[in-house]
Coordinates of C-alpha atoms in Angstrom, one line a residue:
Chain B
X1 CA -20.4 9.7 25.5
X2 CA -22.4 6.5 26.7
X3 CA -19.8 3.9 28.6
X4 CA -19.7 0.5 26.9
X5 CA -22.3 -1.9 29.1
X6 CA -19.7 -4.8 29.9
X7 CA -16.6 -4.6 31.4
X8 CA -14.0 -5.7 28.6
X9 CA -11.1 -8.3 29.3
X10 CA -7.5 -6.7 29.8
X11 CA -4.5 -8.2 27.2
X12 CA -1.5 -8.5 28.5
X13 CA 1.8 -7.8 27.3
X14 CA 2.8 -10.2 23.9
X15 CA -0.8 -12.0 23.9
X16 CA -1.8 -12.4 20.9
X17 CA -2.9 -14.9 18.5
X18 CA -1.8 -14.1 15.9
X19 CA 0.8 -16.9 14.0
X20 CA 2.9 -14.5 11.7
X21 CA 6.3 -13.2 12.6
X22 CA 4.9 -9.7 14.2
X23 CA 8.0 -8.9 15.8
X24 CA 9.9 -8.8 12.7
X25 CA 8.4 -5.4 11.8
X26 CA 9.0 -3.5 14.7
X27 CA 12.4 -5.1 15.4
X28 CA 13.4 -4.2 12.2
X29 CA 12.7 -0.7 12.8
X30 CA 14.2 -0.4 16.4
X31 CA 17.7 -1.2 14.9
X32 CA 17.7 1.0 11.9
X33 CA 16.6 3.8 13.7
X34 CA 18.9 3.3 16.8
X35 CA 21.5 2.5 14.0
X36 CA 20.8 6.3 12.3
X37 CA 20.7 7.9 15.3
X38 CA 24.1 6.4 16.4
X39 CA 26.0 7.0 13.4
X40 CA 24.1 10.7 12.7
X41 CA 25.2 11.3 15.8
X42 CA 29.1 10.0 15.6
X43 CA 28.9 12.0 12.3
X44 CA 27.4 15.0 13.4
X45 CA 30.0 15.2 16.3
X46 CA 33.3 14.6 14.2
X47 CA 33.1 18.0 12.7
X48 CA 35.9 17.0 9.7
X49 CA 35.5 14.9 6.4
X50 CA 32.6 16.4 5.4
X51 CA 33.8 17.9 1.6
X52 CA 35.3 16.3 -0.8
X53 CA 35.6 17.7 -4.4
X54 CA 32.5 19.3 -5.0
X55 CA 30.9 17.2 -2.6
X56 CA 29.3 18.3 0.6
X57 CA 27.9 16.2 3.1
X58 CA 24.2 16.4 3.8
X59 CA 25.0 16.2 7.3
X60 CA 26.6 19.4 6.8
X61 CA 24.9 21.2 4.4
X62 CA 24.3 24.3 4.6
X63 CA 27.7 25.0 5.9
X64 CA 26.5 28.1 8.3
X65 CA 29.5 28.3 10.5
X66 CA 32.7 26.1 9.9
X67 CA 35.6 26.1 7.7
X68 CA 35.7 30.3 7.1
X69 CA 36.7 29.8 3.6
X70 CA 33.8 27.9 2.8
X71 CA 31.2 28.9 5.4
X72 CA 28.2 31.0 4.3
X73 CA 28.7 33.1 8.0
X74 CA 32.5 32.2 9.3
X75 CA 34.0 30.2 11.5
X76 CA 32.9 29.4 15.3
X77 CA 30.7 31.7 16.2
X78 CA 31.9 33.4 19.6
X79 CA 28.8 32.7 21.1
X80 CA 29.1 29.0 20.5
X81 CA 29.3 27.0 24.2
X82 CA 32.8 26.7 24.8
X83 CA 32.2 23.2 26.7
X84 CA 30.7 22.0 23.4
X85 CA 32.6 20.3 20.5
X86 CA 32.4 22.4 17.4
X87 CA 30.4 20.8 14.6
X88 CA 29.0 22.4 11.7
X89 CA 26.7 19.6 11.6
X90 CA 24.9 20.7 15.1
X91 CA 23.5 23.6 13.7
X92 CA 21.7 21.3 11.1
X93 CA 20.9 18.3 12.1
X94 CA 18.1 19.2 14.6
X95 CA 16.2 20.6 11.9
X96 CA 15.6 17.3 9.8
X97 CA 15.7 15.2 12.8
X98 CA 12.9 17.2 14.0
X99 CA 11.1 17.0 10.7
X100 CA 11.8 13.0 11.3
X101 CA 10.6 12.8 14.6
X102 CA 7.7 14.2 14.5
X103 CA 6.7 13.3 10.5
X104 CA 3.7 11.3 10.8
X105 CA 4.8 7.9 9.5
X106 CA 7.7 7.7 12.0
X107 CA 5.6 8.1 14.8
X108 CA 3.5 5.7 14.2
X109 CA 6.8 3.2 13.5
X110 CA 8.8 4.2 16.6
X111 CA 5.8 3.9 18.9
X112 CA 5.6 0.7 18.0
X113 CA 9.0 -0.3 18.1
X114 CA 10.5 1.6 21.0
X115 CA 7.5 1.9 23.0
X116 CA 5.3 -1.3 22.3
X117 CA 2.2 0.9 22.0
X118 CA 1.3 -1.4 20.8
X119 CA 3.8 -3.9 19.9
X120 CA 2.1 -4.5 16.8
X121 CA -1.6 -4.5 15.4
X122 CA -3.9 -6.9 17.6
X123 CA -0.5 -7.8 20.4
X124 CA -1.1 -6.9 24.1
X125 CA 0.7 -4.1 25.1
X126 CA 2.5 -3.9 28.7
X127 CA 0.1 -2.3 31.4
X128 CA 0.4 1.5 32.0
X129 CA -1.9 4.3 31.4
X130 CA -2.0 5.8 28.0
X131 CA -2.5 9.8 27.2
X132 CA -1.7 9.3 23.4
X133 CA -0.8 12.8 21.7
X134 CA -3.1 15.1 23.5
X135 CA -0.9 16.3 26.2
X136 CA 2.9 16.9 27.4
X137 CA 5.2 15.6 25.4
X138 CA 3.8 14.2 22.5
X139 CA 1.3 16.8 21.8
X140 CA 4.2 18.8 20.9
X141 CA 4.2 16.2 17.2
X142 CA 1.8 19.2 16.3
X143 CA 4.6 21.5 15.7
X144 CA 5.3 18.8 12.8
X145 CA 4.0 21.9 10.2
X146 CA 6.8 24.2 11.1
X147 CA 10.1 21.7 10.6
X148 CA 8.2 20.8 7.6
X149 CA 8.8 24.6 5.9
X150 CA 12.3 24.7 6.9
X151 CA 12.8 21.0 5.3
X152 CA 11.4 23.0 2.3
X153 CA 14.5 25.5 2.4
X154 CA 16.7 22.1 3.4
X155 CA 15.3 20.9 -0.2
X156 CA 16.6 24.0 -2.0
X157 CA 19.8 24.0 -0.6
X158 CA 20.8 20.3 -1.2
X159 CA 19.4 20.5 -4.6
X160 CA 22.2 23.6 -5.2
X161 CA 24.6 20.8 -3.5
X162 CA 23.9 18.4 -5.9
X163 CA 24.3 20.6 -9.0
X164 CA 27.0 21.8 -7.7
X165 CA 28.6 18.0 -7.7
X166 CA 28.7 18.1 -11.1
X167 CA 31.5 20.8 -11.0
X168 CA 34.6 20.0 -10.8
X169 CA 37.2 22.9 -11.3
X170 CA 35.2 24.9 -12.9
X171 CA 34.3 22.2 -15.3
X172 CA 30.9 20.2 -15.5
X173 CA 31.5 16.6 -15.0
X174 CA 30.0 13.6 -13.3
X175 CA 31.6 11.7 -10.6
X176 CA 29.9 8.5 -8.6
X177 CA 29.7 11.2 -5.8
X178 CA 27.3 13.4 -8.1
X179 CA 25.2 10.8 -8.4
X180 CA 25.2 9.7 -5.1
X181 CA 24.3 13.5 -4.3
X182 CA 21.5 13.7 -7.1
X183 CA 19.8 10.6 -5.7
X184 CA 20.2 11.8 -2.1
X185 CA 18.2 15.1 -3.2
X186 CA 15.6 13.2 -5.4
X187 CA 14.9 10.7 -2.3
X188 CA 15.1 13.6 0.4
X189 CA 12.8 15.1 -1.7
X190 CA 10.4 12.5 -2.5
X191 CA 10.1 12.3 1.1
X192 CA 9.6 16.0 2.1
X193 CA 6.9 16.6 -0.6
X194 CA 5.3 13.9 0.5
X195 CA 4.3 14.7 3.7
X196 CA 1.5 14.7 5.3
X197 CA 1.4 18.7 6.7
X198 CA 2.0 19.6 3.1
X199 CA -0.6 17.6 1.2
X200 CA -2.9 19.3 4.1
X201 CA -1.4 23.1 3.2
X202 CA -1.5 23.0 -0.4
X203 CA -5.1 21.7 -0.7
X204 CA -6.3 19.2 2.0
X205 CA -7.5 22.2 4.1
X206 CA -10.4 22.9 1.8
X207 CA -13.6 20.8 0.9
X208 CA -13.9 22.4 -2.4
X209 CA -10.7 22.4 -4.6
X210 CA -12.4 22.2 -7.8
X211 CA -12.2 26.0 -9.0
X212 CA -8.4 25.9 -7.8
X213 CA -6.8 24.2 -10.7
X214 CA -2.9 24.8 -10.0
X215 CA -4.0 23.6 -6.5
X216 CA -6.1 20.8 -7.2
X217 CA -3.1 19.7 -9.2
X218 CA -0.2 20.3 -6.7
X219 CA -2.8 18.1 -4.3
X220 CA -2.8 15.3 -6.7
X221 CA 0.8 15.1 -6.7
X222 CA 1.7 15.4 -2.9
X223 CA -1.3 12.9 -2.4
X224 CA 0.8 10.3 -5.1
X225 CA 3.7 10.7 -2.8
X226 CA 1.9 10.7 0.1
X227 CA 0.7 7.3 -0.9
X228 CA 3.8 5.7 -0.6
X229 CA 5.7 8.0 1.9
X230 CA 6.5 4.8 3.4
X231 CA 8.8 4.0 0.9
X232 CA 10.1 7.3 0.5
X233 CA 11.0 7.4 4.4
X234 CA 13.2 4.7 4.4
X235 CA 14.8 5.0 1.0
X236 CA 16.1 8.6 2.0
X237 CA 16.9 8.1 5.6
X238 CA 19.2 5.2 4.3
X239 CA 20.5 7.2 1.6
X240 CA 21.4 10.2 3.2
X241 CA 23.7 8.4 5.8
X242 CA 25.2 6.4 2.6
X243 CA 25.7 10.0 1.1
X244 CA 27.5 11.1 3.8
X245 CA 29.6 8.2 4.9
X246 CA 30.3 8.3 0.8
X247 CA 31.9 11.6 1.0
X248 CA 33.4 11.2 4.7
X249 CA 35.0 7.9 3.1
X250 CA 36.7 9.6 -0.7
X251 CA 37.6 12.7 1.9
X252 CA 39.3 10.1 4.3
X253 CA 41.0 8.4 1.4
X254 CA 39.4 5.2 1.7
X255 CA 37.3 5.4 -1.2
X256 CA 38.1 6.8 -4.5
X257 CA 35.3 8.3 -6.4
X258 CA 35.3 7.2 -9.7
X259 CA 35.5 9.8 -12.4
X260 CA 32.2 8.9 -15.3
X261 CA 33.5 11.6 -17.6
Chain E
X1 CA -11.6 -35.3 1.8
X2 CA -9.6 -33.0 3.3
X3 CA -10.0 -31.6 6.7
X4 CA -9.4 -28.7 8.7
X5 CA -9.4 -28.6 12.3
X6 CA -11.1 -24.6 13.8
X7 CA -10.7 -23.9 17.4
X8 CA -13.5 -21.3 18.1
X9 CA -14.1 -19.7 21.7
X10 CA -16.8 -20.9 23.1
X11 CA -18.7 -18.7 25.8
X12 CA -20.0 -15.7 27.3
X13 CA -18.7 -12.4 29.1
X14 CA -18.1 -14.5 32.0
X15 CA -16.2 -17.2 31.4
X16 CA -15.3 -19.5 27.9
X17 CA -12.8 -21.5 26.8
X18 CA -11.6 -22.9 22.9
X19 CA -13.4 -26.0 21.9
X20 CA -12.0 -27.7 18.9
X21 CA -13.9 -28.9 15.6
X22 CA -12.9 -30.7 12.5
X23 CA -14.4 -30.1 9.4
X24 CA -14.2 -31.6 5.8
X25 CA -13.3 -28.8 3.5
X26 CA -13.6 -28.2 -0.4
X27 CA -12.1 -25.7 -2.5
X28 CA -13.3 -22.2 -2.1
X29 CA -14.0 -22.4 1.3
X30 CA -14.6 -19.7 3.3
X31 CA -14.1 -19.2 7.5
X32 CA -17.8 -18.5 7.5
X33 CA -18.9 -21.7 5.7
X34 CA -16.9 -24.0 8.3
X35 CA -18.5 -22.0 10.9
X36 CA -22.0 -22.4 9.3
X37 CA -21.0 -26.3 8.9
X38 CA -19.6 -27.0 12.8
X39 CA -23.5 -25.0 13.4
X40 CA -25.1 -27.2 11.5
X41 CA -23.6 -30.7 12.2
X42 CA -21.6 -30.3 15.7
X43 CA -22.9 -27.6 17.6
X44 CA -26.5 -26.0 16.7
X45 CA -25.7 -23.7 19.9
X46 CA -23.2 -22.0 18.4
X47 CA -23.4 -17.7 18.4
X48 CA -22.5 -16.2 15.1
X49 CA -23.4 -13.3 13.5
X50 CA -23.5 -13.2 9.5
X51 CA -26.1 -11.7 6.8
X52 CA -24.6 -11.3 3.6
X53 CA -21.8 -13.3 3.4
X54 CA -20.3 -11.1 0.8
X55 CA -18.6 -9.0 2.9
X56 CA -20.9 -5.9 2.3
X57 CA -23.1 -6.3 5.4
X58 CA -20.0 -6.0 8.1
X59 CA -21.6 -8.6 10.2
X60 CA -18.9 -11.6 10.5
X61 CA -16.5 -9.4 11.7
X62 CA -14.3 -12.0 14.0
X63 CA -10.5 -12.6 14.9
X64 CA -9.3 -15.7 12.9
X65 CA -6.1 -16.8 13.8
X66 CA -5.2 -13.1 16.1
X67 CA -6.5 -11.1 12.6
X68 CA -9.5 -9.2 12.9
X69 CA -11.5 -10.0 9.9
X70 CA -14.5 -11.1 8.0
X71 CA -15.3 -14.5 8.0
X72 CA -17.2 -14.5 5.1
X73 CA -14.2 -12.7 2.9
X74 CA -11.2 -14.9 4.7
X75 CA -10.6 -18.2 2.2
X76 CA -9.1 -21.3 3.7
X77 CA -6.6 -21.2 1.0
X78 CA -5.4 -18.3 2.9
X79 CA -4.5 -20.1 5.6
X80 CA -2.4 -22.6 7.3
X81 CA -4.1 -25.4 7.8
X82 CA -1.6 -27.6 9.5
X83 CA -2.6 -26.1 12.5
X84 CA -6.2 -25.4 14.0
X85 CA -7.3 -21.9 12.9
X86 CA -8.6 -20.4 15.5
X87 CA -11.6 -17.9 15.4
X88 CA -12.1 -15.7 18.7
X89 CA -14.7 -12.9 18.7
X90 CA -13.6 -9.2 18.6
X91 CA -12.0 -8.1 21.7
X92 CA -12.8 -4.5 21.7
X93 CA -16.9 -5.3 22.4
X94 CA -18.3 -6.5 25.0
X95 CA -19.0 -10.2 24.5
X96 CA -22.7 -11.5 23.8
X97 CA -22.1 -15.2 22.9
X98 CA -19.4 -17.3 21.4
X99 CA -18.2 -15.4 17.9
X100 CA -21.0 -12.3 18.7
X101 CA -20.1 -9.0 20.6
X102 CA -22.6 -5.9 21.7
X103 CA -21.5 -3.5 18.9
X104 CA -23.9 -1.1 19.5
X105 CA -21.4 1.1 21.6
X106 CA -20.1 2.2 18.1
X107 CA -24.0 3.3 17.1
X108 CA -24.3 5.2 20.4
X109 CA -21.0 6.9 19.6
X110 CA -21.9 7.7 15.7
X111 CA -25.1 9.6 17.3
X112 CA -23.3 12.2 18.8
X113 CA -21.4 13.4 15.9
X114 CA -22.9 16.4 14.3
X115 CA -25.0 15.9 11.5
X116 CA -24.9 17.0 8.0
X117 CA -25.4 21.0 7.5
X118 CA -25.5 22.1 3.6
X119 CA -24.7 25.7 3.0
X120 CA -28.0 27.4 1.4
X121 CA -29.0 25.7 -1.8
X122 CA -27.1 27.2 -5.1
X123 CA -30.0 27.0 -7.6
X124 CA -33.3 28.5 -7.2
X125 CA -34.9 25.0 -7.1
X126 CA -33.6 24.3 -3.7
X127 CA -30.6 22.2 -5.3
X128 CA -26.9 22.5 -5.1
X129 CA -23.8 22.0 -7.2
X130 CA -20.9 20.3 -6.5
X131 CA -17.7 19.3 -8.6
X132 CA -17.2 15.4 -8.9
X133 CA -13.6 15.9 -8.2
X134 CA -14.8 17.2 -4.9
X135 CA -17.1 14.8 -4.0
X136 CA -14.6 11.9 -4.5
X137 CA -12.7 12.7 -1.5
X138 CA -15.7 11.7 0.6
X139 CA -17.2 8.7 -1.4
X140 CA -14.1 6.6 -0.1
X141 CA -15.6 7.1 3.2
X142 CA -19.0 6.0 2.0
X143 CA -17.8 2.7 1.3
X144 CA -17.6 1.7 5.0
X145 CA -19.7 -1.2 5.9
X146 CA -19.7 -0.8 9.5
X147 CA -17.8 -4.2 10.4
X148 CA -16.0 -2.6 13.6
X149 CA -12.9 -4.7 13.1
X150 CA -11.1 -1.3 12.9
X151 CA -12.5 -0.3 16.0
X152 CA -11.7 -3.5 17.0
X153 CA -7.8 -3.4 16.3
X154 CA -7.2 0.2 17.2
X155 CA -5.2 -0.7 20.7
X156 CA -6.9 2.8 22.0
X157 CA -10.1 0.6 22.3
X158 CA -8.9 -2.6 22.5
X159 CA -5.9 -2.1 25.0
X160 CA -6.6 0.6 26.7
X161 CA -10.5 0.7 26.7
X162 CA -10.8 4.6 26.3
X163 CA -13.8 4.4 25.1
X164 CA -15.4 6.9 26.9
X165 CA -12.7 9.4 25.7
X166 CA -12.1 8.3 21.9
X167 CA -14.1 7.6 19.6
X168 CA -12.4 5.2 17.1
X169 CA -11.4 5.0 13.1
X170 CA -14.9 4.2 12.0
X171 CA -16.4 7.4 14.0
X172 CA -13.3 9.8 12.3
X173 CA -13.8 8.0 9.3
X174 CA -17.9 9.1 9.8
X175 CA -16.7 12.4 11.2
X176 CA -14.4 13.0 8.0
X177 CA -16.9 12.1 5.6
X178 CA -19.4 15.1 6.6
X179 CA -16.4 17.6 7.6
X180 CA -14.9 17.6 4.3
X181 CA -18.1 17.4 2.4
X182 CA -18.2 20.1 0.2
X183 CA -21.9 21.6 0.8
X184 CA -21.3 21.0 4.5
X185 CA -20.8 24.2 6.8
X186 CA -21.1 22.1 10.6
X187 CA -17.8 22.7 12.2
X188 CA -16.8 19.8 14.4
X189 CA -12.8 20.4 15.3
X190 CA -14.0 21.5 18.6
X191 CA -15.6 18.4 19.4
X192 CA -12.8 16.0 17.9
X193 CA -9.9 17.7 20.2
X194 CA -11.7 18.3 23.1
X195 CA -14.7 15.3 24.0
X196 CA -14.1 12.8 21.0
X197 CA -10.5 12.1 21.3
X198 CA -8.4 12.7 18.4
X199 CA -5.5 13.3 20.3
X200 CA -5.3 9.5 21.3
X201 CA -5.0 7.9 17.7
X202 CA -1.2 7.7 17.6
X203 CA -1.1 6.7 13.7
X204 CA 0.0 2.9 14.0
X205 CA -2.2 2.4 10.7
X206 CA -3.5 -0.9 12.3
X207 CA -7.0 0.4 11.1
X208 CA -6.0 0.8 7.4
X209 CA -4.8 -2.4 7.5
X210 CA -7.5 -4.6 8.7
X211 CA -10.3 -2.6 6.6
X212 CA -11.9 -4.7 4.4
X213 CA -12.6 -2.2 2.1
X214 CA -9.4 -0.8 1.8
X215 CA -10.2 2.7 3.1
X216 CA -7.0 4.6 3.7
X217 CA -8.3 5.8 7.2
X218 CA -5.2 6.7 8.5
X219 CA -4.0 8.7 5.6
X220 CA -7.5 10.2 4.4
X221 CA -9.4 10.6 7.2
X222 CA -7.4 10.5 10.4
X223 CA -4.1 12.9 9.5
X224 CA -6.4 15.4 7.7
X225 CA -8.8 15.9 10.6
X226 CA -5.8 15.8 13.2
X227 CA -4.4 18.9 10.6
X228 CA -7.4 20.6 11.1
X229 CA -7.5 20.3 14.3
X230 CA -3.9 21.8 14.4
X231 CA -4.9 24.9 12.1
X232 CA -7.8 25.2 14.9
X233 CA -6.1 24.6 18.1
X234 CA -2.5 24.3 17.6
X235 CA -0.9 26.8 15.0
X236 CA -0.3 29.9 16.0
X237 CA 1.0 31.7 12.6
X238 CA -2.8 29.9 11.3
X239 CA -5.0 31.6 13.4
X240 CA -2.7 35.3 13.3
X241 CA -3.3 34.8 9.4
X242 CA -7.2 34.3 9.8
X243 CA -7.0 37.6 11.6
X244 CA -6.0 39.5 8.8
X245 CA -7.3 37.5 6.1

């Protein structure tokens, strides 16, 4: 590839010119994310509170190992560290965070707020060599495919959570915490079936979609989400740590959750 | 009449500085008409590029007030104007004169990409047949005018100067347009992973942002090829189901 002729002047870290508050973006993101991860984390760790009613956390959900009378395996596995605090929640969480971490929209969000590469569009970043994505770590972001397909079966299950909200006793009903649930799955799913990976496995991957008409169609709709996966991000990372302090909080007694009918 | 003060860099590769000019404005003003009046009544010296000023010819491209845009498509009723608006060139290019950079890098690059290979013809005539819905995927691409500022604010380019290992938004965004053509049959993954630098975009969207034809680069061109690249390079349950496919 030809070299460019004249040597181009280095930015330094902050220059810009630009007048708007740039900052406010990628600020903005730094503390909501630390903010999850802290509170995820705190939750994940606590390992009680997690059920209330019908009501599972999403934190928690599926319940693989835990409370043996709800559990879909048992209780602590005997292989589980005996160093490590038992959780249910550990042997879920790394699966969406995963998905998260490496989901296409988020990576562009947190390089920019955590690592200032760059700052923001058109602001001098600090000086250091830069590899992007093609090699150790970050070229592991291409394994973003495979945490998508088990956020598929994620998807399933919380939708069977959230139908199963609306059960109380044996009895349909509705609670605030159903809805909260419903919500949580609608926005969790807005989000999931609108990534990126998917659009490109249902249809992207072709040049010629026109004789597929199912798959044509299912490309249309992830590319509708897609468009705003932004949105859809934020919305469900927000609501599914609402959802689960929701439950932790009725479970705790410190909220009640108000019967609708 | 009202006035606006524009603080436009002044100078070569070398060395330059701002030099401030005050201009009587009216309404629908654009940054490339104060330009065109400072040229014509302060400073006849003054380097600009411009053609069509309707922001179809990509020429103007510039940085007014730290945004890379196009003067010709950038009102002063967009702008504050209790300060001086500043218009710098583009910072990713090397630097000809005042407002104009050496952009021709970008052609250089676009050279190298693999051209345009149709499978056989599908009529007897020598012509093909494609479904519109198909072909719409590409036209967005098509409506690129070749302005550079996305080049211009990728910070691959701009900060880091890679650009003997990456080749930039508008080069994917050329690259996407033949690779998911549908008569096309040229397979250039190899090419994107390995000497044209895909790997480096890290997907801060900067490009979509600034383009002032509203291509979603990032979302349309960008992520699809770098999925491609994955099924090619990357994905090992892909390539075992090729096998036996």
């Amino acid at each position: 590839m030809p070299d460019i002729d004249v040597p181009l002047v280095g930015g330094r870290f902050g220059r810009t010119s630009r007048r708007d508050l740039w900052w406010v973006q990628p600020l903005v993101v730094l503390l909501v994310l630390s903010g999850f991860v802290i509170y995820a984390t705190w939750a994940a760790f606590q390992g009680n509170h997690y059920r209330f009613g019908p009501y599972l956390s999403p934190f928690y959900s599926p319940e693989l190992w835990g409370n043996p009378l709800t559990a879909w395996i048992g209780g602590r596995p005997g292989w589980y560290p005996s160093w490590l605090i038992f959780s249910p929640a550990l042997f879920i969480l790394p699966f969406p965070a995963g998905f998260r971490l490496t989901c296409y929209y988020y990576r562009g969000a947190y390089y920019k707020a955590f690592w200032a590469d760059p700052p923001s569009c058109a602001v001098g970043e600090p000086p250091r060599s830069y590899r992007g994505e093609r090699s150790f770590p970050l070229i592991l972001q291409n394994v973003h495919r495979y945490f998508l397909y088990i956020a598929l079966l994620f998807i399933a299950d919380l939708a069977y959570d959230a139908w199963n909200g609306f059960w109380f006793d044996g009895h349909f009903g509705m609670g605030v915490g159903s809805v909260v649930l419903l919500v949580n799955v609608i926005l969790l799913g807005g989000y999931t079936l609108g990534c990126h990976a998917l659009r490109h496995r249902v249809g992207g991957v072709l040049d010629r979609l026109a004789g597929a008409r199912l798959r044509k169609r299912t490309y249309d709709c992830v590319s509708c989400l897609t468009g705003q996966h932004m949105t859809w991000a934020w919305c469900s990372l927000l609501w599914v740590a609402f959802t689960d302090l929701y439950v932790r909080l009725c479970s705790m007694g410190v909220w009640h959750d108000w019967r609708i009918f | 009449m009202a006035t606006a003060k524009f603080r436009i860099w002044r100078g070569d590769a070398r060395s330059g500085k701002f030099q401030d000019y005050t201009v009587e404005i009216s309404a629908g003003m654009v940054v490339l008409d104060a330009v065109h009046e400072i040229q014509a009544t302060q400073a006849q010296d003054l380097g600009v590029r411009w053609n069509c000023k309707a922001g179809k010819c990509g020429s103007c491209s510039a940085e007014i007030n730290g945004h890379p845009r196009l003067m010709c498509m950038t009102r002063l009723s967009q702008l504050p104007l209790e300060q001086p608006v500043t218009i710098e060139p583009m910072r990713a290019f090397p630097l000809v004169k005042d407002l104009v950079t050496d952009v021709s890098w970008n052609f250089r690059v676009k050279e190298k990409i693999r051209p345009f290979r149709p499978r056989p013809a599908d009529a007897a005539d020598g012509t093909w047949r494609m479904d519109q819905s198909d072909v719409d995927r590409v036209q967005e691409f098509r409506k690129c005018i070749e302005c550079f500022l996305c080049q211009d604010v990728c910070h691959v380019l701009r900060e880091h100067h890679l650009h003997e290992q990456f080749i930039g938004p508008r080069i994917l965004v050329h690259s996407a347009a033949l690779e998911m053509h549908p008569l096309d049959t040229e397979n250039r993954l190899g090419d994107l992973k390995r000497t044209q630098g895909i790997g480096y975009c890290n997907i801060t969207k900067c490009c979509t942002k600034v383009c002032p034809e509203e291509i979603k680069i990032t979302d349309n061109a960008i992520i699809p090829l770098k999925e491609r690249v994955v099924d090619e390079f990357y994905d090992p349950l892909t390539r075992l189901f090729r096998v036996f496919r």
